[in-house]
PDB file of C-alpha atoms in Angstrom:
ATOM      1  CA  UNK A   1      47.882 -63.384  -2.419  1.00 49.00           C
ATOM      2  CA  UNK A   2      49.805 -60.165  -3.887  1.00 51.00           C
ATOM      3  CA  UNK A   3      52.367 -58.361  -2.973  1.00 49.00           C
ATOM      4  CA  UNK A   4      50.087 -55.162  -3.205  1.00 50.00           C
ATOM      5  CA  UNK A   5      46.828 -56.714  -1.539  1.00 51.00           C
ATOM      6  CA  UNK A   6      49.520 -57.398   1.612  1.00 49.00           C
ATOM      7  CA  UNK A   7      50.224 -53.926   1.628  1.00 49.00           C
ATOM      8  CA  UNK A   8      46.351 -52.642   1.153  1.00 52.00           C
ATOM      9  CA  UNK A   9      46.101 -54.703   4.297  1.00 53.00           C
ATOM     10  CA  UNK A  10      48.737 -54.045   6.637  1.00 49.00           C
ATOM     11  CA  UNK A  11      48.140 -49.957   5.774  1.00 52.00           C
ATOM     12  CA  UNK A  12      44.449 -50.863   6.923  1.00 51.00           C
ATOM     13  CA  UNK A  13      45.292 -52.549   9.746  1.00 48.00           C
ATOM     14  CA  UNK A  14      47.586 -50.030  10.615  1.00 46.00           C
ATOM     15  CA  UNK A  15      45.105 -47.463  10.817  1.00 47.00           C
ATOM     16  CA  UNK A  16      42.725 -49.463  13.017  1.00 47.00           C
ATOM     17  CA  UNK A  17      45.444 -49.686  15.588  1.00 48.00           C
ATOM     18  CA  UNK A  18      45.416 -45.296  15.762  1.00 48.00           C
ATOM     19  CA  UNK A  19      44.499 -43.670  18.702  1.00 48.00           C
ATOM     20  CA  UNK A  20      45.909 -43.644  22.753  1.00 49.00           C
ATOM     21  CA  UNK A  21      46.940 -47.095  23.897  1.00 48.00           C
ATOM     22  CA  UNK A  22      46.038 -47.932  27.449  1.00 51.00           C
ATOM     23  CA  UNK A  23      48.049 -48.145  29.646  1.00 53.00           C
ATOM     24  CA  UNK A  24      48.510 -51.649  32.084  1.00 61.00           C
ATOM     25  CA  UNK A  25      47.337 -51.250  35.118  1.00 62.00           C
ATOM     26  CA  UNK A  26      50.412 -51.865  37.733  1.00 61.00           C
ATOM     27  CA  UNK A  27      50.123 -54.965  39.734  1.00 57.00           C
ATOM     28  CA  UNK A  28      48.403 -56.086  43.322  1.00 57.00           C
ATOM     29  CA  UNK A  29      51.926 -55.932  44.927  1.00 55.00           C
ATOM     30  CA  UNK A  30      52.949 -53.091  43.049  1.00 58.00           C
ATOM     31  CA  UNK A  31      49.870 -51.084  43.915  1.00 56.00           C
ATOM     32  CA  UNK A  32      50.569 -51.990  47.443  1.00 52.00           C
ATOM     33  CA  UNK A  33      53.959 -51.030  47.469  1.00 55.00           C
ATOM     34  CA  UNK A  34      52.672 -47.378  46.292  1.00 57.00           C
ATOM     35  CA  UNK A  35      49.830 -46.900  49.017  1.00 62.00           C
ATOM     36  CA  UNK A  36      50.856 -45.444  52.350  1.00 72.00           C
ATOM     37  CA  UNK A  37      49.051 -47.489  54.224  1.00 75.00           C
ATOM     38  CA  UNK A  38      51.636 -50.387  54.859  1.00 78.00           C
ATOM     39  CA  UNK A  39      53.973 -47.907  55.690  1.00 81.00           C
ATOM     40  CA  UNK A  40      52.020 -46.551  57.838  1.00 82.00           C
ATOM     41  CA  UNK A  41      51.067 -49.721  60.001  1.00 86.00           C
ATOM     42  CA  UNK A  42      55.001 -50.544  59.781  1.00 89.00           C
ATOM     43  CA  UNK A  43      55.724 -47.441  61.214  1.00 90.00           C
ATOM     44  CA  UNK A  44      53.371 -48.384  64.193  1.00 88.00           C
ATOM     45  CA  UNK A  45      54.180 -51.286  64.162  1.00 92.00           C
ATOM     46  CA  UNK A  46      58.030 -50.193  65.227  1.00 93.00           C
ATOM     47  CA  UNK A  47      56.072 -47.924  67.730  1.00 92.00           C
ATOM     48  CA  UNK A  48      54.383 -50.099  69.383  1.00 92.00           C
ATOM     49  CA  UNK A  49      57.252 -53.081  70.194  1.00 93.00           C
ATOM     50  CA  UNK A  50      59.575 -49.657  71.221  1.00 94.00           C
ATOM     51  CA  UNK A  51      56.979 -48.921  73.846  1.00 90.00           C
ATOM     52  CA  UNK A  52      56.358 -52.294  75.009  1.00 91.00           C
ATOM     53  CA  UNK A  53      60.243 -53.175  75.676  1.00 92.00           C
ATOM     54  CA  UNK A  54      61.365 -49.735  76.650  1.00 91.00           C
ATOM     55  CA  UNK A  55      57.921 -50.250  79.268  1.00 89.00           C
ATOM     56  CA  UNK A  56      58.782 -53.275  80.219  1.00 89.00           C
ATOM     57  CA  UNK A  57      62.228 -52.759  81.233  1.00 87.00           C
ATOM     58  CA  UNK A  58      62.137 -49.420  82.535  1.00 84.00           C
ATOM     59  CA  UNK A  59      58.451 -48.310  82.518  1.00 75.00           C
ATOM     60  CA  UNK A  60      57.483 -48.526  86.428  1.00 74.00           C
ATOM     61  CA  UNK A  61      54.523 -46.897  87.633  1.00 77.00           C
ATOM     62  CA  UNK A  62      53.934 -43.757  85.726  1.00 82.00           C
ATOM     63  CA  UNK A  63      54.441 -45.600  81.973  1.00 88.00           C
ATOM     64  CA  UNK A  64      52.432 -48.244  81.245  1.00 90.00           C
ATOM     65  CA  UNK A  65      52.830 -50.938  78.443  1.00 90.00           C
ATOM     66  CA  UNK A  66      51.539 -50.822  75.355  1.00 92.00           C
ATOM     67  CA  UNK A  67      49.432 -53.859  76.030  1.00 93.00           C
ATOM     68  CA  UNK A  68      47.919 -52.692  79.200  1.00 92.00           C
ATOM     69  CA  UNK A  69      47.224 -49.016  77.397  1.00 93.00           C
ATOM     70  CA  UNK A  70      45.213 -50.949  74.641  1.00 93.00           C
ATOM     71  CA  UNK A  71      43.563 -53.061  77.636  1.00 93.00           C
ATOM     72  CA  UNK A  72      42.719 -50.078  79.684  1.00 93.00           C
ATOM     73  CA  UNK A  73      41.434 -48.053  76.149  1.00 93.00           C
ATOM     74  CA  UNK A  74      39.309 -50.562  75.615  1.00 94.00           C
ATOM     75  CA  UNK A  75      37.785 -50.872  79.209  1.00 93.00           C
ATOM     76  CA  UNK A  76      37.278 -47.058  78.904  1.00 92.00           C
ATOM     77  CA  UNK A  77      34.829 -47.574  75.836  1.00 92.00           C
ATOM     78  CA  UNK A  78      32.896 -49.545  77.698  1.00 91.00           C
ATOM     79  CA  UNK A  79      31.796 -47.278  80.679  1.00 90.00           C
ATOM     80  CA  UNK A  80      29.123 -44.081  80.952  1.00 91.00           C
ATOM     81  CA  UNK A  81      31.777 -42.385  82.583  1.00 90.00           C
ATOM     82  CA  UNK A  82      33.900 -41.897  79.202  1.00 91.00           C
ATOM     83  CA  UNK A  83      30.991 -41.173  76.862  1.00 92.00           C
ATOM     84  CA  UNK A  84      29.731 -38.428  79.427  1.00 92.00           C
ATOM     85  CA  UNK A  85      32.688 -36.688  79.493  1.00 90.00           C
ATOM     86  CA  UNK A  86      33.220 -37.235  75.495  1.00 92.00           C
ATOM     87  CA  UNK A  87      29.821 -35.695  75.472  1.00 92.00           C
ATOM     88  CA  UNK A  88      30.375 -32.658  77.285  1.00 89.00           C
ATOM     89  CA  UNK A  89      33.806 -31.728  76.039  1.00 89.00           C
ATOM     90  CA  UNK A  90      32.620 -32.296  72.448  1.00 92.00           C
ATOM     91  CA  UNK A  91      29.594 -29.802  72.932  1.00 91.00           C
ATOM     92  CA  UNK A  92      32.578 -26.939  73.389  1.00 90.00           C
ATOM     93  CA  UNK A  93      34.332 -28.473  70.212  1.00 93.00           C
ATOM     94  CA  UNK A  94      31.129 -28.389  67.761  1.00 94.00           C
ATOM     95  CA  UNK A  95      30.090 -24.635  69.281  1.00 95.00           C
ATOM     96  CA  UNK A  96      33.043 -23.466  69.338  1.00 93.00           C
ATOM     97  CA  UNK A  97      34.475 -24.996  65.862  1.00 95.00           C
ATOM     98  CA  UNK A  98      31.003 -23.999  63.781  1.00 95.00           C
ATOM     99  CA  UNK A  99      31.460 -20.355  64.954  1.00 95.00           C
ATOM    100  CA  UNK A 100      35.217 -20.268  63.959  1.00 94.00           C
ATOM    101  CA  UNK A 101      34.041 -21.566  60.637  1.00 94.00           C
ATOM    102  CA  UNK A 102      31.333 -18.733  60.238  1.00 95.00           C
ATOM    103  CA  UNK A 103      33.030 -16.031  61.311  1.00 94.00           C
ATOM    104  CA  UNK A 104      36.507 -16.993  59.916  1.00 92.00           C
ATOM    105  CA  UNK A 105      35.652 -18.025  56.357  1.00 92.00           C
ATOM    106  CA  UNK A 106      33.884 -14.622  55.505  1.00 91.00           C
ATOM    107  CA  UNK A 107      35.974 -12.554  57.217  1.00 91.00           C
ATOM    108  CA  UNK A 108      39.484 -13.981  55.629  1.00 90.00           C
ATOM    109  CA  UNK A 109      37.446 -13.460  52.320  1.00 89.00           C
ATOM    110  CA  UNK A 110      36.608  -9.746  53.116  1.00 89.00           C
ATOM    111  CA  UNK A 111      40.493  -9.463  54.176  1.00 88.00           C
ATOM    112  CA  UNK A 112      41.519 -11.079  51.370  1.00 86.00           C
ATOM    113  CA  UNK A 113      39.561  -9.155  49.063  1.00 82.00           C
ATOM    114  CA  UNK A 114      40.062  -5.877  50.454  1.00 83.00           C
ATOM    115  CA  UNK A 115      43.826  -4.452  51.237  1.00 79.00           C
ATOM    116  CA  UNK A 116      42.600  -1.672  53.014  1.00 79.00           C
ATOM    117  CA  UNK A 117      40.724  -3.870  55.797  1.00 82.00           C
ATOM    118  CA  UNK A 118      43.421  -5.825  56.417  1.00 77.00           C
ATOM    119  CA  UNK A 119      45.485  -2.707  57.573  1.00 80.00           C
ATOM    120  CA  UNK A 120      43.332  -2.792  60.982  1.00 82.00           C
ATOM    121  CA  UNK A 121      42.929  -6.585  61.969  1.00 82.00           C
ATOM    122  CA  UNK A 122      46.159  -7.452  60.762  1.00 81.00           C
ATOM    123  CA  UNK A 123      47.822  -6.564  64.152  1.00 84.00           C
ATOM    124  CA  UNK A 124      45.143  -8.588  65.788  1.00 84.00           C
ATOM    125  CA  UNK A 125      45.757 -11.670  63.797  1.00 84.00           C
ATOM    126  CA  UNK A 126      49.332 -11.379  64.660  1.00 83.00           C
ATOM    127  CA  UNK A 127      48.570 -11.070  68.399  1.00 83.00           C
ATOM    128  CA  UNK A 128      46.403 -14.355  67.968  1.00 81.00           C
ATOM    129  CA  UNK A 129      48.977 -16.067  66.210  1.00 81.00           C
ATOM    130  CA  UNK A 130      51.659 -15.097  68.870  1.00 81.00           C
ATOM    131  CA  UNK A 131      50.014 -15.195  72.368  1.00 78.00           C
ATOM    132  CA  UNK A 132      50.292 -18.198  74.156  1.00 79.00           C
ATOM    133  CA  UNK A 133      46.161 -19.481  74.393  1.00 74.00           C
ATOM    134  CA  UNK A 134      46.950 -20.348  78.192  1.00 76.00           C
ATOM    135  CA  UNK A 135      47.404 -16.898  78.775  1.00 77.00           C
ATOM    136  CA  UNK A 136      43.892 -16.058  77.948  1.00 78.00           C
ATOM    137  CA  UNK A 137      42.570 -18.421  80.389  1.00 78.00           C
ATOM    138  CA  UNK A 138      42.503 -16.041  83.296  1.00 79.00           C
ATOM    139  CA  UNK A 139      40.910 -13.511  81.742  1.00 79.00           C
ATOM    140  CA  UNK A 140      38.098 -15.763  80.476  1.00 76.00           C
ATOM    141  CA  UNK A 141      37.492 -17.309  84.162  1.00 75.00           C
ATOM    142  CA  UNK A 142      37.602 -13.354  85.392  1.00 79.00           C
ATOM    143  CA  UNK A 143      35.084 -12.263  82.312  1.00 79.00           C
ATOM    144  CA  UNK A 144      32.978 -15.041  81.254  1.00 79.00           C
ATOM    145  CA  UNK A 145      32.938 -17.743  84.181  1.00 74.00           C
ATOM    146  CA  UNK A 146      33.394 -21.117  84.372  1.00 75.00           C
ATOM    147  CA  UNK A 147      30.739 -22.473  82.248  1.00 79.00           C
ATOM    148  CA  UNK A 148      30.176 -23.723  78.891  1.00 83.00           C
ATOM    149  CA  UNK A 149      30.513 -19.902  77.374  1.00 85.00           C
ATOM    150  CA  UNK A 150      34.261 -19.890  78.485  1.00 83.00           C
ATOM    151  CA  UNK A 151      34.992 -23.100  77.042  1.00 87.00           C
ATOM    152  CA  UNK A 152      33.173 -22.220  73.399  1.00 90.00           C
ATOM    153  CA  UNK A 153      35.140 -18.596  73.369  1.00 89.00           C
ATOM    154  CA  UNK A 154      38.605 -20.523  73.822  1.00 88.00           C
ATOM    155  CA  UNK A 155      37.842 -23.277  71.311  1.00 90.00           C
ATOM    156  CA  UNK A 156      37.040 -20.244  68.810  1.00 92.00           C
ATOM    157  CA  UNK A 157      39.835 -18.600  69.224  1.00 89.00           C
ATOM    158  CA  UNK A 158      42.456 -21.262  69.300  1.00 88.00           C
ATOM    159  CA  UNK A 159      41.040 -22.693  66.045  1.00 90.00           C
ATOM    160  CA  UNK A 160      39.429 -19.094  63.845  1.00 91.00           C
ATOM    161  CA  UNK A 161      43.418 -18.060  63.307  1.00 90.00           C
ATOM    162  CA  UNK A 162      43.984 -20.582  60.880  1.00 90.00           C
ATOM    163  CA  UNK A 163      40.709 -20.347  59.679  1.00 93.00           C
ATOM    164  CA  UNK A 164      41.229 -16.447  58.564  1.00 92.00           C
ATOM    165  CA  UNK A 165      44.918 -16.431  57.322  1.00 91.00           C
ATOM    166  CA  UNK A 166      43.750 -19.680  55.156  1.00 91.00           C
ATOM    167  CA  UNK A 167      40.893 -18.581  53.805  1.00 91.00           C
ATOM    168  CA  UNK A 168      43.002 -14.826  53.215  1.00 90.00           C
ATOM    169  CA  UNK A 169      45.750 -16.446  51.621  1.00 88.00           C
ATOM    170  CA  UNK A 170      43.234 -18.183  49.162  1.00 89.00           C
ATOM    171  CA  UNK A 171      41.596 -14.971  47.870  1.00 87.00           C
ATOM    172  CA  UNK A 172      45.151 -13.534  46.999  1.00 86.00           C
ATOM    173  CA  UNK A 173      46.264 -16.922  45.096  1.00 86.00           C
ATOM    174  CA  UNK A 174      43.447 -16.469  42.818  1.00 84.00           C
ATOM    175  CA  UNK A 175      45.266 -15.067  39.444  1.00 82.00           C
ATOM    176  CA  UNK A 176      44.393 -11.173  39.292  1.00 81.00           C
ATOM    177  CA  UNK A 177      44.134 -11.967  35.026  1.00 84.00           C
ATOM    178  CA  UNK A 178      41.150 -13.779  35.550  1.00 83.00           C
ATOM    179  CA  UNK A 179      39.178 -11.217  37.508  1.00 81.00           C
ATOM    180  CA  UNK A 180      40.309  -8.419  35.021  1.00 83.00           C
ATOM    181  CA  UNK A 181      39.180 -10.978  32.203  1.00 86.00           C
ATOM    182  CA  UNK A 182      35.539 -11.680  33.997  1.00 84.00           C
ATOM    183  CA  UNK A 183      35.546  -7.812  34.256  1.00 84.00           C
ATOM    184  CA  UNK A 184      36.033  -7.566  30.867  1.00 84.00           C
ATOM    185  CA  UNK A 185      33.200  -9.804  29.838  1.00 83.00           C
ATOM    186  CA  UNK A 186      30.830  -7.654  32.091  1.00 82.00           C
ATOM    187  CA  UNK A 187      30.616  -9.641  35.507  1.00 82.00           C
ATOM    188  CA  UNK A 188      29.364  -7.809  38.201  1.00 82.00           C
ATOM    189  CA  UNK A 189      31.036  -7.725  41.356  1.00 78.00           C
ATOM    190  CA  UNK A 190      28.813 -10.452  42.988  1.00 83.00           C
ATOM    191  CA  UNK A 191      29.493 -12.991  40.133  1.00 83.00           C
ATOM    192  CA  UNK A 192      33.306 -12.028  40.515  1.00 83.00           C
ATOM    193  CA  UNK A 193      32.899 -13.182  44.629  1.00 83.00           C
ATOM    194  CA  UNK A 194      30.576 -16.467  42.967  1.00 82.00           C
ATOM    195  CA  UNK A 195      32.300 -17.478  39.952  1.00 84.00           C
ATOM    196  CA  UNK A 196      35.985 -16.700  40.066  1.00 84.00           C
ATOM    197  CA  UNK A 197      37.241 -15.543  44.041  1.00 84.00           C
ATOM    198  CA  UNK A 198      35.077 -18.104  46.066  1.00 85.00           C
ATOM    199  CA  UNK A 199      35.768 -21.369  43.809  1.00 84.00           C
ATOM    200  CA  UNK A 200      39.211 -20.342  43.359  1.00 85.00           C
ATOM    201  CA  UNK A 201      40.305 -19.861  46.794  1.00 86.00           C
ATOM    202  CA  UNK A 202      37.987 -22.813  48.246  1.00 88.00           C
ATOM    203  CA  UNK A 203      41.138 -24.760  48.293  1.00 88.00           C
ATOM    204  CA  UNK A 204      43.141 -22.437  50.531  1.00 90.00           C
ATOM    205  CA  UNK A 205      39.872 -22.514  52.443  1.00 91.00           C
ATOM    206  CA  UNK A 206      39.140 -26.280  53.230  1.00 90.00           C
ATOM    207  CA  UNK A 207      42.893 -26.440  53.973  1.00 90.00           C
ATOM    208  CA  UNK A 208      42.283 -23.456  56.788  1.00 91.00           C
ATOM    209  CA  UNK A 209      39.126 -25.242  57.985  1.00 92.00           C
ATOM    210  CA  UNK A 210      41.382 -28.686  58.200  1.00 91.00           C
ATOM    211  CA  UNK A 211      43.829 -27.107  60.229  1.00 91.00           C
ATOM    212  CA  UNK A 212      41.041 -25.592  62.283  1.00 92.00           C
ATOM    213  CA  UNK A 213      40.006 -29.175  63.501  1.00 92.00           C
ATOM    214  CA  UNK A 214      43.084 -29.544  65.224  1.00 89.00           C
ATOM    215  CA  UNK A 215      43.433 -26.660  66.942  1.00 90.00           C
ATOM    216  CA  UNK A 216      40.420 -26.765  68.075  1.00 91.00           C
ATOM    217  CA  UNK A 217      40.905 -30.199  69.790  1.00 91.00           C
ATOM    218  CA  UNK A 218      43.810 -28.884  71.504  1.00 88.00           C
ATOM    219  CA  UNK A 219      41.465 -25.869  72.720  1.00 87.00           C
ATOM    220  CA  UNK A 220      39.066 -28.168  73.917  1.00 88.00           C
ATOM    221  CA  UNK A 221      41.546 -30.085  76.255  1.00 87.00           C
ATOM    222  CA  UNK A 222      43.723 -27.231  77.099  1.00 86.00           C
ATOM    223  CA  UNK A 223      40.821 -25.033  78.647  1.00 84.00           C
ATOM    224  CA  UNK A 224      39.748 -28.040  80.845  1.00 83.00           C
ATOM    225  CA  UNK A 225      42.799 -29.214  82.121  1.00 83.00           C
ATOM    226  CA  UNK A 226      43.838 -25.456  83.134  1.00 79.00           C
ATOM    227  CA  UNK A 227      40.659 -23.436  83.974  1.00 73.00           C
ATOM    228  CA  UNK A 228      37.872 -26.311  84.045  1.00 68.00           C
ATOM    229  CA  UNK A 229      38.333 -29.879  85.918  1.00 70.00           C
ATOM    230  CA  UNK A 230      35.672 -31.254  84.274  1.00 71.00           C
ATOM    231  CA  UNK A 231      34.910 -33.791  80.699  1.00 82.00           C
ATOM    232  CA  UNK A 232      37.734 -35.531  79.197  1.00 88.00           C
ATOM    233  CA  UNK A 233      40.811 -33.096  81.126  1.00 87.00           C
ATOM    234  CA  UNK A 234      38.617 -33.825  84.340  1.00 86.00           C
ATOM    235  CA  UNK A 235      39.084 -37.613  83.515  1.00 89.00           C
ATOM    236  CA  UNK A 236      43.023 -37.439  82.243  1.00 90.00           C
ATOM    237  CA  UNK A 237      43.509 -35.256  86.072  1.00 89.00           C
ATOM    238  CA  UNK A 238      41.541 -37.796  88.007  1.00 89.00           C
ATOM    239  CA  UNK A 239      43.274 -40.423  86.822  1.00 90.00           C
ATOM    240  CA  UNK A 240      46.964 -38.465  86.851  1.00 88.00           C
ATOM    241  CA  UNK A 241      46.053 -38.172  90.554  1.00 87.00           C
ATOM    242  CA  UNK A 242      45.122 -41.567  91.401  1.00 88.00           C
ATOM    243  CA  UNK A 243      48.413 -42.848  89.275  1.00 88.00           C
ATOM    244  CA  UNK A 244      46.228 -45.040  87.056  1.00 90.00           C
ATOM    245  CA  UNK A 245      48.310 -44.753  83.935  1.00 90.00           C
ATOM    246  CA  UNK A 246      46.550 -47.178  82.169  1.00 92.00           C
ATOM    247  CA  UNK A 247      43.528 -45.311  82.116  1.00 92.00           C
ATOM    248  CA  UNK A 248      45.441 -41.714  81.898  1.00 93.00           C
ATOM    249  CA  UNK A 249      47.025 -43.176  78.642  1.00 93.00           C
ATOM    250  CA  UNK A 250      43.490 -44.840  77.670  1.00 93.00           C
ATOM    251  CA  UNK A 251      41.849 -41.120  77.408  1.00 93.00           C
ATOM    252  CA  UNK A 252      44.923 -39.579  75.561  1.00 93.00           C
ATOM    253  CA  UNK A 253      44.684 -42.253  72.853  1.00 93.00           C
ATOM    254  CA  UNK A 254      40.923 -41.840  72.430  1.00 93.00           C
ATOM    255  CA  UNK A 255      41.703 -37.961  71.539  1.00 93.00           C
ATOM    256  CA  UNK A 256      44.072 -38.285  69.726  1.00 92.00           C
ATOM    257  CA  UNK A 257      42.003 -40.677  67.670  1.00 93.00           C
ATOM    258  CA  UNK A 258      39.221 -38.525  67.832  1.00 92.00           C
ATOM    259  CA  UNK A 259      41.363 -35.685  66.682  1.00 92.00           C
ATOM    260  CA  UNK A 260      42.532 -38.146  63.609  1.00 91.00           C
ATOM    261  CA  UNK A 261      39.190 -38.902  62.730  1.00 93.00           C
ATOM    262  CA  UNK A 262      37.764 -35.451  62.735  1.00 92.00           C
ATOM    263  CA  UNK A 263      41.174 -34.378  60.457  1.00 91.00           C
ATOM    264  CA  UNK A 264      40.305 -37.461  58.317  1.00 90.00           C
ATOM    265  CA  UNK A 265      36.854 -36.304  57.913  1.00 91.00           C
ATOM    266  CA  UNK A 266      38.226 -32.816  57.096  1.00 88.00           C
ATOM    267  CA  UNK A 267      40.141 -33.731  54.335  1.00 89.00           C
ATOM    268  CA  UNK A 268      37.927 -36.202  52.937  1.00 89.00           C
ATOM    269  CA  UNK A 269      35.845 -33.260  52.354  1.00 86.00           C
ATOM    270  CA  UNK A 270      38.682 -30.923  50.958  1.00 84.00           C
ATOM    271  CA  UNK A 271      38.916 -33.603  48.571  1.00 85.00           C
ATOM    272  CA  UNK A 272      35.486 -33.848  47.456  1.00 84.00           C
ATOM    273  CA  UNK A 273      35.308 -30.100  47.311  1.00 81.00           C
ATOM    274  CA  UNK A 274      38.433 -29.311  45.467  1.00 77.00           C
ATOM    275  CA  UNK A 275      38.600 -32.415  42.794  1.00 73.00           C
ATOM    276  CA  UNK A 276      38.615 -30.019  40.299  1.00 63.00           C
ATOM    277  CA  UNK A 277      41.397 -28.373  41.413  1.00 62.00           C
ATOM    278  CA  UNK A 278      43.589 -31.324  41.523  1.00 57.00           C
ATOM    279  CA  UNK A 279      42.689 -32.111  38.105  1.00 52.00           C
ATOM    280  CA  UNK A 280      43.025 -28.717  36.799  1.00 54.00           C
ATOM    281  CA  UNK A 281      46.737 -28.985  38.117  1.00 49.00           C
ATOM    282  CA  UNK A 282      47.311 -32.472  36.934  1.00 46.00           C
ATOM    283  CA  UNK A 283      46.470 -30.996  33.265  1.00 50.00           C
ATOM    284  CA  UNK A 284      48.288 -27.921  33.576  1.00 48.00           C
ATOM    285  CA  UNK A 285      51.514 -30.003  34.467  1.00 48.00           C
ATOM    286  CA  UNK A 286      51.338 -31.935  31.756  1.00 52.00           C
TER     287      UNK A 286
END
């Protein structure tokens, strides 16, 4: 073989080999060592044998282990009691969430969109964002009642707030360039709101509406331990009362795992919603 046939080769095989190289894919432990997950467990982990010493040695009446708070969780799952109350607290939570959501997405857009608007609810968002909720309860039990109205109206407002400055804040992030460019092209003022306002402030949006969740929960509890004795605060001042801590610890846990999952589900969706935002930034930073 020649010299100059070694060459012809290597130059060929060289320009097989063109083109991106992939990368290796990082290993099991390594990929576990990047997930938050084992962090996270540790982390409760720590929690957990904290509360069962510091229980243990000093706990007495009012705190109960950690083992008997798991025990008395799980004994509340299985009893009518517990899904009745879940039931009738949750109706408030759905009602009162959706109309946050309906109301607060549009109108944060309008505000958003629209300086001049803003100049007369602006005060009124502030007042919201300021004014302790528990505050309101007395005039809801003096206007509205006791019922299930009372406890929708409070969920709504604890949880449209963050709904309207989110969705607001959105509308302004979206670059003024590209609306004077889509004017340019001859977009009409509806495909402005569909094509460059709405998609580029869902973000901003889903984040508000995630936010929302939360609030809301704590609306949902708040109004029935202080105005209404009935649901889920009914069972957590029933059982305050009869100095079952177990069981008062039991129903705390369940909403705040309620609350988790509902925030989980939340931004599960403001993922699948906004993908193309995150790769649209992942480019850009490149």
């Amino acid at each position: 073989m020649t010299t100059a046939t070694t060459h012809r080769r290597a130059r060929g095989a060289a320009t097989t080999r063109t083109g991106p190289v992939e990368a290796r894919r990082p290993g099991p432990l390594r990929r576990l060592l990047g997930a938050n997950l084992p962090y996270q467990l540790l982390t409760f982990a720590v929690f957990a044998v904290a509360w069962e010493v510091y229980a243990t040695a000093w706990g007495g009446l009012l705190l109960p282990t950690f083992t008997e708070t798991v025990g008395a969780t799980f004994q509340l799952l299985g009893t009518a009691e517990l899904w009745q109350a879940m039931y009738v607290s949750n109706q408030a939570l759905v009602i009162g969430f959706a109309i946050a959501v309906v109301i607060g997405v549009p109108l944060g857009i309008v505000l958003g969109r629209f300086r001049a608007l803003e100049r007369f609810a602006d005060v009124y968002l502030n007042i919201l964002l300021v004014t302790p909720m528990a505050a309101i309860i007395p005039l809801l039990m003096m206007s509205v009642g006791f019922g299930l109205a009372s406890r929708v109206i409070l969920v709504a407002v604890f949880s449209i707030v963050m709904v309207v400055v989110n969705s607001r804040t959105g509308v302004r992030q979206v670059d003024p360039s590209l609306i004077e460019m889509a004017r340019s092209f001859g977009a009409t003022e509806r495909q402005i709101w569909t094509r460059v306002l709405l998609p580029g402030a869902l973000p901003a949006i889903m984040t508000g509406i995630r936010l929302g969740v939360g609030r809301a929960v704590t609306g949902m509890v708040l109004v029935e331990l202080l105005m209404v004795s009935a649901a889920l605060g009914g069972l957590i001042l029933e059982y305050r009362g009869l100095f079952r801590a177990p069981l008062l610890y039991g129903t705390i846990v369940i909403i705040l795992a309620e609350a988790l999952l509902l925030i989980s589900l939340a931004r599960w969706g403001e993922h699948r919603l906004t993908r193309w935002s995150k790769a649209t930034t992942a480019r850009s930073t490149r």
